[in-house]
């Protein structure tokens, strides 16, 4: 048994101090909750037997903090807050058990900042790249409304969904990516190594004119071999020009319009934007945040500039008296979205409308990702087959012509 010192608060807001013997912290919390007390502080008594500290094996320092680590931290924090532990104690417990050095250091900083008098949201805001501005704003609102457990759950679930979708996309693109790499290597070898060697060793010594397709292929191969440096410079120059144009507001909008008009991919980009918009609005409205503050968070999410302008100007439009449906008018948004938003505004359950929109657009996005990945592999294989077929037809037509 271990002796614990506690500070608890009853329903009359009176604080109680004392010590209690229990097997672990969980038992202490349960005993105090039976008295309908809220645990404010809990620590092991210095004069009592101590718990054996858990041996946490730390990961390498260079490992970055992953979304999985943050989601796990938020879920642990939610459970501890629900069990009655104070935020400071809960964060300290998670920090002691954390195996990622970078996350461990950030949690230690958060714990120290809370101890110095700052709120949880203020402490999180000082940690770079730990939580998004939207997540911090949701937690800040929860501190005022007393719904910290629900807020932590909403933030964790939203992060988990987008992390799973990102992982699914990357895993689905892995096979087409490998096929594309092998295709580039194989076709480059055929065109720039095999064809010139075959021409120099077999076709050229025969001294006969080549068929048109064979001559074109040989000329193309020779051009690539003689001007490979210029080709590489041209590729890098094109990439640099694309980046430069994308940094100009007008050029960025032009590129975004082309992307949105691209079959399947354009629709996937639109569905991703709408799913993020609906998901963020749903979480923030459910957390008690106003529509204007929610729109401000959406406009800072890093969407395409075309949509960013829509959400930014929507704030001023709503303040001038427009409804949300009217304020976010955009030719790229589907008409059905406006109907659902309008129904939510009329009935006073706008958060439920955004819940439905998030589910719908998320399902649409996942379906489009499946379509893209399923189409990509056959397209790559067909392209490889065409190149290989052209090479073999050109070579064999020349050999047949010489026989």
XYZ file of C-alpha atoms in Angstrom:
403
model
C 0.000 0.000 0.000
C 1.144 3.542 -0.756
C 0.306 6.679 1.216
C -1.005 9.549 -0.927
C -1.526 13.198 0.017
C -4.514 14.855 -1.586
C -6.266 18.174 -2.004
C -9.944 17.849 -2.920
C -12.979 20.097 -3.264
C -16.549 19.286 -2.282
C -19.827 20.450 -3.821
C -19.796 23.536 -1.551
C -16.432 24.602 -3.011
C -14.660 23.871 0.292
C -11.201 22.344 0.037
C -10.130 19.288 2.042
C -6.575 18.181 2.722
C -5.394 14.830 3.984
C -3.698 11.533 3.273
C -5.007 8.131 2.343
C -3.541 4.665 1.803
C -4.291 2.894 -1.447
C -2.748 0.564 -4.015
C -2.478 3.250 -6.682
C -3.700 6.690 -7.741
C -6.824 5.286 -9.392
C -8.027 3.793 -6.090
C -7.499 7.125 -4.336
C -9.541 8.968 -6.962
C -12.344 6.394 -6.703
C -12.482 6.658 -2.909
C -12.649 10.447 -3.024
C -15.243 10.454 -5.795
C -17.466 8.282 -3.583
C -17.556 11.294 -1.252
C -18.469 13.439 -4.274
C -15.170 15.289 -4.045
C -13.184 16.603 -7.007
C -9.443 15.866 -6.843
C -7.357 19.023 -7.208
C -3.902 17.702 -6.273
C -2.614 14.186 -5.652
C 0.921 13.134 -4.763
C 2.808 10.412 -2.903
C 3.493 11.267 0.737
C 7.212 11.731 1.405
C 7.137 9.703 4.600
C 5.127 6.862 3.088
C 6.296 3.974 0.945
C 6.904 4.983 -2.637
C 5.680 3.447 -5.821
C 8.276 1.860 -7.977
C 8.777 4.263 -10.870
C 7.954 2.874 -14.262
C 10.938 2.342 -16.464
C 10.109 4.195 -19.655
C 12.376 3.446 -22.575
C 12.862 6.671 -24.481
C 12.769 6.749 -28.266
C 15.571 8.473 -30.229
C 15.567 12.265 -29.786
C 15.354 12.918 -33.529
C 11.977 11.167 -33.890
C 9.277 13.812 -34.586
C 5.945 14.019 -32.794
C 3.373 12.137 -34.856
C -0.376 12.665 -35.014
C -0.766 9.263 -33.353
C 1.275 10.490 -30.360
C -0.873 13.617 -29.977
C -4.152 11.673 -30.306
C -2.941 9.151 -27.716
C -1.985 11.996 -25.369
C -5.393 13.680 -25.761
C -7.282 10.422 -25.121
C -5.212 9.687 -22.000
C -5.815 13.226 -20.798
C -9.561 12.856 -21.382
C -9.700 9.650 -19.305
C -7.717 11.205 -16.453
C -9.839 14.370 -16.424
C -12.989 12.225 -16.387
C -11.622 10.243 -13.420
C -11.235 13.455 -11.428
C -7.534 14.243 -11.746
C -6.522 17.880 -12.133
C -5.095 18.956 -15.491
C -1.694 19.594 -13.935
C -1.506 16.124 -12.379
C -2.868 14.441 -15.509
C -0.303 16.133 -17.763
C 2.495 15.312 -15.301
C 1.463 11.629 -15.312
C 1.392 11.486 -19.117
C 4.760 13.260 -19.312
C 6.365 10.692 -16.976
C 5.106 7.806 -19.110
C 5.863 9.417 -22.482
C 8.591 7.731 -24.542
C 9.001 10.435 -27.217
C 11.628 12.960 -25.990
C 10.228 15.848 -28.050
C 6.664 15.332 -26.809
C 7.940 14.718 -23.281
C 9.697 18.105 -23.271
C 6.606 19.916 -24.560
C 4.386 18.284 -21.934
C 6.887 19.259 -19.260
C 6.754 22.871 -20.488
C 2.931 22.796 -20.479
C 2.920 21.438 -16.924
C 5.312 24.171 -15.722
C 3.287 26.903 -17.442
C 0.049 25.676 -15.833
C 1.814 25.576 -12.474
C 2.930 29.187 -12.999
C -0.702 30.290 -13.404
C -1.433 30.047 -17.124
C -4.465 28.247 -18.488
C -4.172 24.980 -20.400
C -4.986 26.664 -23.722
C -2.408 29.415 -23.117
C 0.238 26.820 -22.291
C -0.597 24.840 -25.453
C -0.448 27.993 -27.602
C 3.202 28.457 -26.623
C 4.140 24.989 -27.945
C 4.941 25.154 -31.649
C 3.331 22.529 -33.899
C 1.725 20.598 -31.041
C -1.918 21.475 -31.701
C -3.584 23.574 -34.384
C -5.070 26.993 -33.677
C -8.541 25.496 -34.109
C -7.871 22.789 -31.501
C -6.478 25.327 -29.025
C -9.521 27.556 -29.504
C -11.848 24.613 -28.819
C -9.939 23.818 -25.610
C -10.038 27.496 -24.609
C -13.835 27.506 -24.960
C -14.068 24.251 -22.988
C -12.189 25.889 -20.110
C -14.964 28.494 -19.918
C -17.890 26.082 -20.360
C -16.500 23.230 -18.234
C -16.722 20.676 -21.081
C -13.040 19.773 -21.222
C -13.651 16.036 -21.551
C -15.912 16.482 -24.600
C -13.547 19.010 -26.174
C -10.547 16.695 -25.874
C -12.589 13.884 -27.406
C -13.705 16.063 -30.368
C -10.168 17.269 -31.098
C -8.745 13.733 -30.863
C -11.424 12.231 -33.125
C -10.975 14.946 -35.766
C -7.188 14.518 -35.793
C -7.537 10.737 -35.920
C -9.899 10.851 -38.914
C -7.593 13.028 -41.041
C -4.534 11.026 -39.974
C -6.234 7.781 -41.064
C -7.299 9.314 -44.377
C -3.770 10.595 -45.016
C -2.282 7.182 -44.188
C -4.817 5.441 -46.422
C -3.952 7.793 -49.293
C -0.205 7.283 -48.870
C -0.563 3.496 -48.663
C -2.820 3.454 -51.712
C -0.359 5.593 -53.694
C 2.655 3.488 -52.741
C 2.110 0.762 -55.353
C 1.417 3.177 -58.250
C 4.432 5.204 -57.147
C 6.733 2.171 -57.284
C 5.286 1.169 -60.659
C 5.820 4.703 -61.982
C 9.432 4.761 -60.788
C 10.174 1.397 -62.379
C 8.431 2.539 -65.576
C 10.586 5.678 -65.813
C 13.773 3.658 -65.258
C 12.788 0.930 -67.761
C 11.668 3.356 -70.467
C 14.738 5.545 -70.013
C 16.956 2.500 -70.434
C 15.081 1.390 -73.555
C 15.097 4.792 -75.248
C 18.493 6.177 -74.248
C 20.631 3.010 -73.889
C 19.087 0.065 -75.728
C 18.009 1.900 -78.907
C 21.350 3.730 -79.526
C 23.353 0.538 -78.899
C 21.126 -1.482 -81.213
C 21.436 1.186 -83.905
C 25.220 1.524 -83.622
C 25.989 -2.216 -83.502
C 23.383 -3.703 -85.854
C 21.401 -1.206 -87.950
C 24.023 1.417 -88.809
C 26.640 -1.075 -90.218
C 24.013 -2.305 -92.697
C 24.051 1.116 -94.364
C 20.405 1.078 -95.418
C 17.784 3.799 -94.798
C 15.650 3.261 -91.709
C 11.833 3.101 -91.635
C 10.250 6.439 -90.566
C 9.274 5.240 -87.055
C 12.735 3.770 -86.426
C 14.467 6.931 -87.705
C 12.315 9.129 -85.461
C 13.086 6.959 -82.432
C 16.839 7.006 -83.162
C 16.790 10.809 -83.592
C 14.895 11.194 -80.322
C 17.381 8.938 -78.505
C 20.364 10.843 -79.899
C 18.808 14.169 -78.933
C 18.310 12.936 -75.360
C 21.888 11.675 -75.075
C 23.425 14.834 -76.522
C 21.263 17.329 -74.615
C 20.584 15.569 -71.308
C 22.065 18.446 -69.318
C 19.793 20.969 -71.015
C 16.805 18.686 -70.386
C 17.630 18.463 -66.658
C 18.098 22.241 -66.458
C 14.794 22.720 -68.279
C 12.975 20.465 -65.802
C 14.366 22.346 -62.798
C 13.631 25.690 -64.477
C 10.034 24.627 -65.090
C 9.641 23.628 -61.421
C 11.153 26.960 -60.313
C 8.827 28.868 -62.676
C 5.814 26.963 -61.340
C 6.774 27.802 -57.739
C 7.330 31.471 -58.665
C 3.958 31.736 -60.429
C 2.235 29.992 -57.494
C 3.579 32.652 -55.119
C 1.895 35.429 -57.082
C -1.786 35.770 -55.999
C -3.092 35.926 -59.574
C -0.897 33.023 -60.675
C -1.906 30.984 -57.641
C -5.597 31.435 -58.417
C -4.968 30.451 -62.056
C -3.223 27.223 -61.008
C -5.971 26.451 -58.485
C -8.680 26.892 -61.125
C -6.842 24.496 -63.449
C -6.510 21.989 -60.595
C -10.214 22.190 -59.735
C -11.161 21.622 -63.406
C -8.960 18.521 -63.635
C -11.117 15.361 -63.839
C -11.513 13.364 -60.601
C -8.508 15.036 -58.885
C -10.226 18.432 -58.940
C -13.332 16.959 -57.327
C -11.191 15.223 -54.690
C -9.557 18.562 -53.799
C -13.004 20.183 -53.513
C -14.369 17.337 -51.353
C -11.324 17.595 -49.074
C -11.894 21.336 -48.619
C -15.613 20.906 -47.928
C -15.028 18.029 -45.492
C -12.502 20.106 -43.529
C -14.816 23.120 -43.587
C -17.833 21.145 -42.372
C -15.804 19.182 -39.803
C -14.209 22.285 -38.299
C -17.520 24.176 -38.177
C -19.215 21.156 -36.566
C -16.590 20.731 -33.846
C -16.369 24.435 -33.045
C -20.130 25.049 -32.990
C -20.588 21.962 -30.792
C -17.974 23.430 -28.443
C -19.942 26.662 -28.056
C -17.830 28.842 -30.349
C -19.613 31.503 -32.390
C -20.049 31.309 -36.176
C -17.704 34.270 -36.736
C -14.908 32.721 -34.665
C -15.457 29.378 -36.397
C -15.195 30.990 -39.846
C -12.023 32.754 -38.757
C -10.483 29.389 -37.860
C -11.594 27.855 -41.163
C -10.036 30.722 -43.137
C -6.679 30.048 -41.421
C -6.634 26.316 -42.167
C -4.426 26.602 -45.261
C -7.134 25.994 -47.851
C -6.780 27.001 -51.486
C -6.697 30.800 -51.804
C -9.967 30.736 -53.799
C -11.783 29.241 -50.800
C -9.778 31.185 -48.236
C -11.140 34.416 -49.704
C -14.689 33.039 -49.453
C -14.369 32.241 -45.739
C -12.530 35.495 -44.971
C -15.137 37.715 -46.654
C -17.972 35.650 -45.130
C -17.263 37.153 -41.699
C -17.880 40.723 -42.847
C -20.937 39.638 -44.841
C -22.522 37.991 -41.807
C -21.806 41.086 -39.697
C -23.593 43.175 -42.346
C -26.731 41.049 -41.913
C -26.364 38.171 -44.387
C -27.105 34.565 -43.461
C -24.278 32.012 -43.505
C -25.783 30.444 -46.642
C -25.592 33.785 -48.474
C -22.191 34.725 -47.063
C -20.320 31.678 -48.439
C -21.676 31.736 -51.988
C -19.088 30.327 -54.415
C -19.494 28.802 -57.917
C -17.388 25.766 -56.949
C -19.564 24.774 -53.970
C -22.402 22.305 -54.704
C -25.960 23.727 -54.417
C -27.011 20.886 -52.089
C -24.629 22.202 -49.401
C -26.436 25.530 -49.273
C -29.803 23.798 -48.808
C -28.569 21.804 -45.806
C -26.915 24.869 -44.226
C -30.071 26.924 -44.762
C -32.180 24.212 -43.111
C -29.807 24.165 -40.132
C -29.976 27.952 -39.766
C -33.767 27.943 -39.923
C -34.225 25.112 -37.411
C -31.458 26.308 -35.051
C -29.409 23.089 -35.311
C -26.617 24.306 -37.580
C -24.044 22.066 -35.875
C -26.080 18.979 -36.829
C -26.195 20.150 -40.458
C -22.421 20.408 -40.488
C -22.183 16.951 -38.888
C -24.151 15.527 -41.816
C -22.100 17.467 -44.378
C -18.831 16.267 -42.864
C -19.928 12.629 -43.013
C -21.149 12.965 -46.595
C -18.088 14.781 -47.974
C -15.695 12.517 -46.062
C -17.313 9.444 -47.646
C -17.182 11.116 -51.062
C -13.499 11.940 -50.557
C -12.611 8.370 -49.577
C -14.486 7.032 -52.617
C -12.654 9.446 -54.940
C -9.281 8.471 -53.482
C -10.122 4.820 -54.195
C -11.070 5.737 -57.787
C -7.828 7.702 -58.315
C -5.614 4.921 -56.963
C -7.494 2.242 -58.922
C -7.156 4.193 -62.177
C -3.556 5.263 -61.707
C -1.938 1.827 -61.854
C -3.614 0.739 -65.133
C -2.788 4.129 -66.712
C 0.879 3.759 -65.797
C 0.998 0.174 -67.063
C -0.691 1.184 -70.347
C 1.817 4.026 -70.799
C 4.727 1.652 -70.195
C 3.223 -0.838 -72.634
C 2.843 1.832 -75.339
C 6.482 2.971 -74.979
C 7.794 -0.599 -75.010
C 5.548 -1.427 -77.957
C 6.780 1.567 -79.968
C 10.416 0.637 -79.301
C 9.962 -2.988 -80.324
C 7.876 -2.138 -83.412
C 10.500 0.396 -84.511
C 13.382 -2.012 -84.026
C 11.769 -5.074 -85.551
C 10.384 -3.113 -88.516
C 13.977 -2.032 -89.266
C 15.315 -5.574 -88.921
C 12.533 -6.948 -91.157
C 13.220 -4.214 -93.743
C 16.919 -5.229 -93.864
C 16.272 -8.936 -94.351
